[in-house]
Amino acid sequence: MKIRAAVLEEFGQPLNVTEINLAEPKAGEVLVRLEACGVCHTDMYTASGADPSGYAPTVLGHEGAGIVERIGENVTSLRPGDRVVTLFSPQCRECIHCRSTRTNLCLAIREQQNQGYLPDGTTRLNRDGDPIRHFMGTSTFAQYTVMPEIALAKVPQDAQPDRAALFACGLSTGLGAAINTAKVEPGSTCVVFGAGMVGLGAVSGCRLQGAERIICVDLSEDRLNLARGQGATETWTGGADTVQKVLDETGGFGADYTFEATGLTSVMRQAVESARMGWGLCTVAGVAGKGETLDIIPRYLITGRRVGGSSFGGVKGRDQVPELVQLYLDGKLDVDPFISHRIALEEVNHAFELMERQDGIRSVIMFN
């Protein structure tokens, strides 16, 4: 079938919104009609050429929600008409990682997905017979996409697609960092560095976990206002003195839990050094630039602090994304303030410009 899609033709250049071909789903695959798709920093990061694992040409996009149109052979968990959220982090429920409670990093299709292919090592996208690779196994900057069954989470039909799409990446990553990775305890003190989508999700996750004190640190007053709406008890403007301020406010010990959601290694270091002596946990959810490293003074670790990473918030997508979406449907999570712009597919490059100047939290492509 012919579809319109935003193709990354060359790193560092605007995406090309054009017509390409999409083949029918094969065994274990599903054809999804996209309804909405968030424009995430990871898309822009790859388009810039900074991502060492990036490739082109590819159809970008991974934060999607849509409707199942057709299914391939052996698909058992989905049927046409189901509303789904796309998962760049799949869940086969069978590999050693899926069977473990310690990680969400499914191994089933990881090798092929990292190279831009579907599980059989081929692509369903082409232009004049020339293959175009799938981005993160999703390629949701398009009217339709074909994806593996194991990379789609069925969500309630009454979930609005523009809200549901946010759970495909940023919002689930932040929520899960607090709920799954850190396992924030009631009554604790938390510091969240960064009030973008992931950071705001972490603030919400800390609130849902019963944290007593939630401090959010950012440079933007507009974003800090949003953090207060998600449950931050205090908001601070970030700076070189942030670590000392955390220590001063916690009797010299530091916070029980800290979260880094900026991708800046200098801020990651602040998050480590703000964690409490004895048992503080720093969870890093931000993605640093190509070749960057994080310097940690060993005595911070020797005196009891721990540092952990969180990919997609430790969320096992097919099982847990529907649960997170239900929080929004039950009124326990206010998603509306995250959506700052609703745009057409043809405006995707403008969405990158908005992101560059930190205009709002999330631009969402609406496929009408």
XYZ file of C-alpha atoms in Angstrom, residues 85-365:
281
model
C 0.417 1.694 21.800
C 3.664 1.020 19.946
C 6.588 -0.404 21.916
C 10.197 0.257 20.955
C 10.936 -2.052 23.886
C 9.034 -5.257 23.045
C 7.913 -8.029 25.386
C 7.911 -11.568 24.034
C 7.097 -13.035 27.495
C 9.318 -16.023 26.714
C 13.024 -15.011 26.703
C 15.151 -15.148 29.854
C 14.808 -11.388 30.354
C 11.028 -11.368 29.935
C 10.722 -14.175 32.471
C 12.830 -12.229 34.970
C 11.466 -9.500 37.238
C 14.863 -7.780 37.158
C 14.721 -6.293 33.640
C 12.395 -5.313 30.822
C 15.014 -5.629 28.061
C 13.462 -8.328 25.878
C 15.984 -10.277 23.806
C 13.656 -11.841 21.227
C 14.150 -9.428 18.308
C 16.828 -7.115 19.661
C 19.519 -7.849 17.059
C 17.270 -7.308 14.031
C 15.538 -4.286 15.568
C 18.845 -2.532 16.272
C 19.703 -2.834 12.585
C 16.363 -1.440 11.403
C 14.721 -4.703 10.387
C 11.686 -6.703 11.417
C 12.263 -10.113 13.072
C 12.856 -11.982 9.792
C 15.723 -9.635 8.907
C 13.847 -7.733 6.189
C 11.857 -4.508 5.933
C 8.248 -3.817 4.937
C 9.105 -0.294 3.778
C 10.444 0.598 0.329
C 10.542 3.326 -2.286
C 10.677 2.230 -5.913
C 11.910 -1.143 -4.715
C 14.723 0.271 -2.574
C 14.351 -0.791 1.075
C 13.829 1.755 3.828
C 14.639 0.605 7.348
C 12.360 0.629 10.391
C 13.357 2.975 13.231
C 13.408 1.324 16.682
C 11.157 -1.357 15.237
C 8.284 1.129 15.065
C 8.549 3.869 12.351
C 5.478 5.777 13.495
C 6.031 9.047 11.601
C 3.726 7.497 9.008
C 0.057 6.936 8.289
C 0.507 3.180 8.737
C 3.199 0.892 10.094
C 3.842 -2.847 10.292
C 5.184 -4.092 13.604
C 5.711 -7.357 15.473
C 2.818 -8.458 17.664
C 5.176 -8.549 20.648
C 5.886 -4.814 20.231
C 2.285 -3.629 20.613
C 0.388 -3.019 23.851
C -3.395 -3.297 23.698
C -4.954 -0.402 25.632
C -8.572 0.479 26.471
C -10.691 1.753 23.596
C -11.655 4.876 25.544
C -8.026 6.026 25.803
C -7.671 9.107 23.600
C -4.895 8.415 21.055
C -2.960 11.650 21.584
C -2.761 10.904 25.312
C -2.120 7.196 24.849
C 0.810 7.876 22.489
C 2.788 9.517 25.290
C 2.939 6.171 27.104
C 4.892 4.688 24.182
C 8.092 6.314 25.423
C 8.589 9.466 27.492
C 5.826 9.300 30.052
C 6.229 5.580 30.768
C 9.998 6.046 31.045
C 9.617 8.655 33.785
C 6.820 6.888 35.630
C 8.626 3.583 35.482
C 11.933 5.053 36.664
C 10.232 5.946 39.946
C 7.856 2.989 40.224
C 9.821 0.087 38.752
C 13.511 0.985 38.778
C 13.903 3.007 41.967
C 10.826 1.597 43.709
C 10.382 4.855 45.614
C 9.173 4.250 49.164
C 6.392 6.191 50.920
C 7.592 9.110 52.998
C 10.863 9.476 51.112
C 12.615 12.559 49.738
C 13.156 12.648 45.963
C 14.958 15.081 43.672
C 14.166 15.045 39.947
C 16.649 16.788 37.655
C 14.884 17.923 34.476
C 11.237 18.773 33.868
C 10.781 17.509 30.342
C 8.491 14.596 29.576
C 10.642 11.994 31.359
C 11.302 14.194 34.382
C 7.644 15.146 34.761
C 6.767 11.465 34.524
C 9.255 10.757 37.312
C 7.662 13.475 39.453
C 4.266 11.831 38.917
C 5.723 8.415 39.700
C 7.212 9.674 42.970
C 3.825 11.139 43.905
C 2.005 7.915 43.092
C 4.531 6.006 45.223
C 3.776 8.220 48.228
C 6.982 10.277 48.422
C 6.703 12.995 51.067
C 9.034 15.514 49.467
C 9.499 15.848 45.713
C 11.943 18.503 44.528
C 12.098 19.200 40.798
C 15.077 21.077 39.347
C 15.042 22.776 35.941
C 16.045 26.030 34.267
C 12.576 26.804 32.866
C 9.944 28.373 35.096
C 7.217 27.179 32.719
C 8.365 23.589 33.106
C 8.686 23.949 36.866
C 5.059 25.122 36.934
C 4.107 21.897 35.160
C 6.120 19.936 37.723
C 4.068 21.460 40.514
C 0.957 20.309 38.707
C 2.318 16.746 38.660
C 3.018 16.672 42.393
C 6.348 18.410 43.002
C 6.314 19.842 46.517
C 9.197 22.185 45.699
C 10.708 23.528 42.483
C 14.201 24.931 42.134
C 16.056 26.704 39.381
C 19.113 24.585 38.600
C 22.676 25.829 38.986
C 26.158 25.026 40.231
C 24.981 25.172 43.859
C 22.193 22.588 43.494
C 24.067 19.746 45.206
C 24.923 21.903 48.190
C 21.334 23.084 48.394
C 20.093 19.481 48.479
C 22.560 18.702 51.273
C 21.547 21.803 53.213
C 17.878 20.865 52.922
C 18.429 17.246 54.055
C 20.579 17.653 57.161
C 23.755 17.191 55.159
C 22.862 13.676 54.010
C 21.205 14.023 50.587
C 17.971 12.739 49.056
C 16.739 9.157 49.305
C 16.164 9.037 45.557
C 17.443 11.218 42.737
C 16.475 11.046 39.074
C 18.376 12.442 36.099
C 16.259 13.213 33.042
C 18.278 15.730 31.019
C 20.915 13.631 29.257
C 23.626 16.068 30.406
C 26.573 14.374 32.097
C 27.169 17.429 34.306
C 23.636 17.066 35.660
C 24.079 13.302 36.032
C 27.009 14.025 38.317
C 24.880 16.409 40.369
C 22.219 13.714 40.688
C 24.809 11.220 41.957
C 26.278 13.669 44.442
C 22.803 14.678 45.690
C 21.914 11.102 46.649
C 21.875 10.266 50.346
C 24.899 8.860 52.103
C 24.193 5.310 53.232
C 21.355 4.336 50.903
C 20.695 7.003 48.289
C 19.833 5.762 44.812
C 20.475 7.820 41.674
C 18.502 6.648 38.650
C 19.798 7.859 35.277
C 17.112 7.986 32.574
C 18.571 10.672 30.290
C 20.516 9.732 27.149
C 23.960 11.333 26.956
C 25.615 12.443 23.741
C 27.857 10.263 21.602
C 31.147 9.434 23.337
C 30.325 11.263 26.571
C 31.254 9.716 29.920
C 30.134 10.211 33.502
C 32.821 10.835 36.145
C 31.934 9.634 39.632
C 34.184 10.119 42.651
C 34.515 6.591 44.134
C 33.965 7.696 47.718
C 30.391 8.604 46.852
C 29.817 4.926 46.104
C 31.912 3.596 48.982
C 29.760 5.593 51.388
C 26.620 3.838 50.263
C 25.242 5.633 47.250
C 24.094 3.569 44.279
C 23.714 4.502 40.618
C 21.347 2.698 38.246
C 20.108 3.143 34.720
C 16.538 2.902 33.532
C 15.499 1.996 29.984
C 11.815 2.641 29.271
C 11.397 2.875 33.027
C 11.814 -0.869 33.446
C 8.315 -1.177 31.989
C 7.327 -4.536 30.504
C 5.319 -2.970 27.727
C 2.519 -5.381 26.873
C 1.712 -6.006 30.531
C 2.363 -2.651 32.165
C 1.638 0.080 29.592
C -2.109 -0.727 29.769
C -1.882 -0.355 33.563
C -0.205 3.049 33.238
C -2.803 4.177 30.689
C -5.487 3.133 33.159
C -4.002 5.551 35.717
C -4.769 8.357 33.280
C -8.268 7.008 32.606
C -8.917 6.753 36.354
C -7.951 10.396 36.871
C -4.801 9.595 38.850
C -2.532 11.070 36.195
C -3.103 14.383 34.400
C -1.723 13.893 30.882
C -3.257 16.902 29.131
C -0.605 19.482 30.220
C 2.117 17.449 28.499
C 0.647 18.035 25.027
C 1.780 21.493 23.982
C 1.249 21.301 20.200
C -0.927 19.167 17.936
C 0.449 19.146 14.413
C 0.115 17.454 11.032
C 2.713 15.013 9.708
C 3.936 17.667 7.264
C 4.921 19.847 10.249
C 7.274 17.301 11.800
C 10.380 19.398 11.133
C 8.721 22.331 12.872
C 8.215 20.055 15.872
C 11.985 19.556 15.998
C 12.421 23.335 15.949
C 9.985 23.686 18.853
C 11.912 21.043 20.761
C 15.230 22.783 20.124
C 13.965 25.959 21.759
C 12.133 24.068 24.514
C 8.749 25.378 23.434
C 6.375 23.123 25.344
C 6.774 19.512 26.407
C 5.442 17.391 23.564
C 4.306 18.018 20.008
C 1.914 15.298 18.894
C 1.302 14.451 15.241
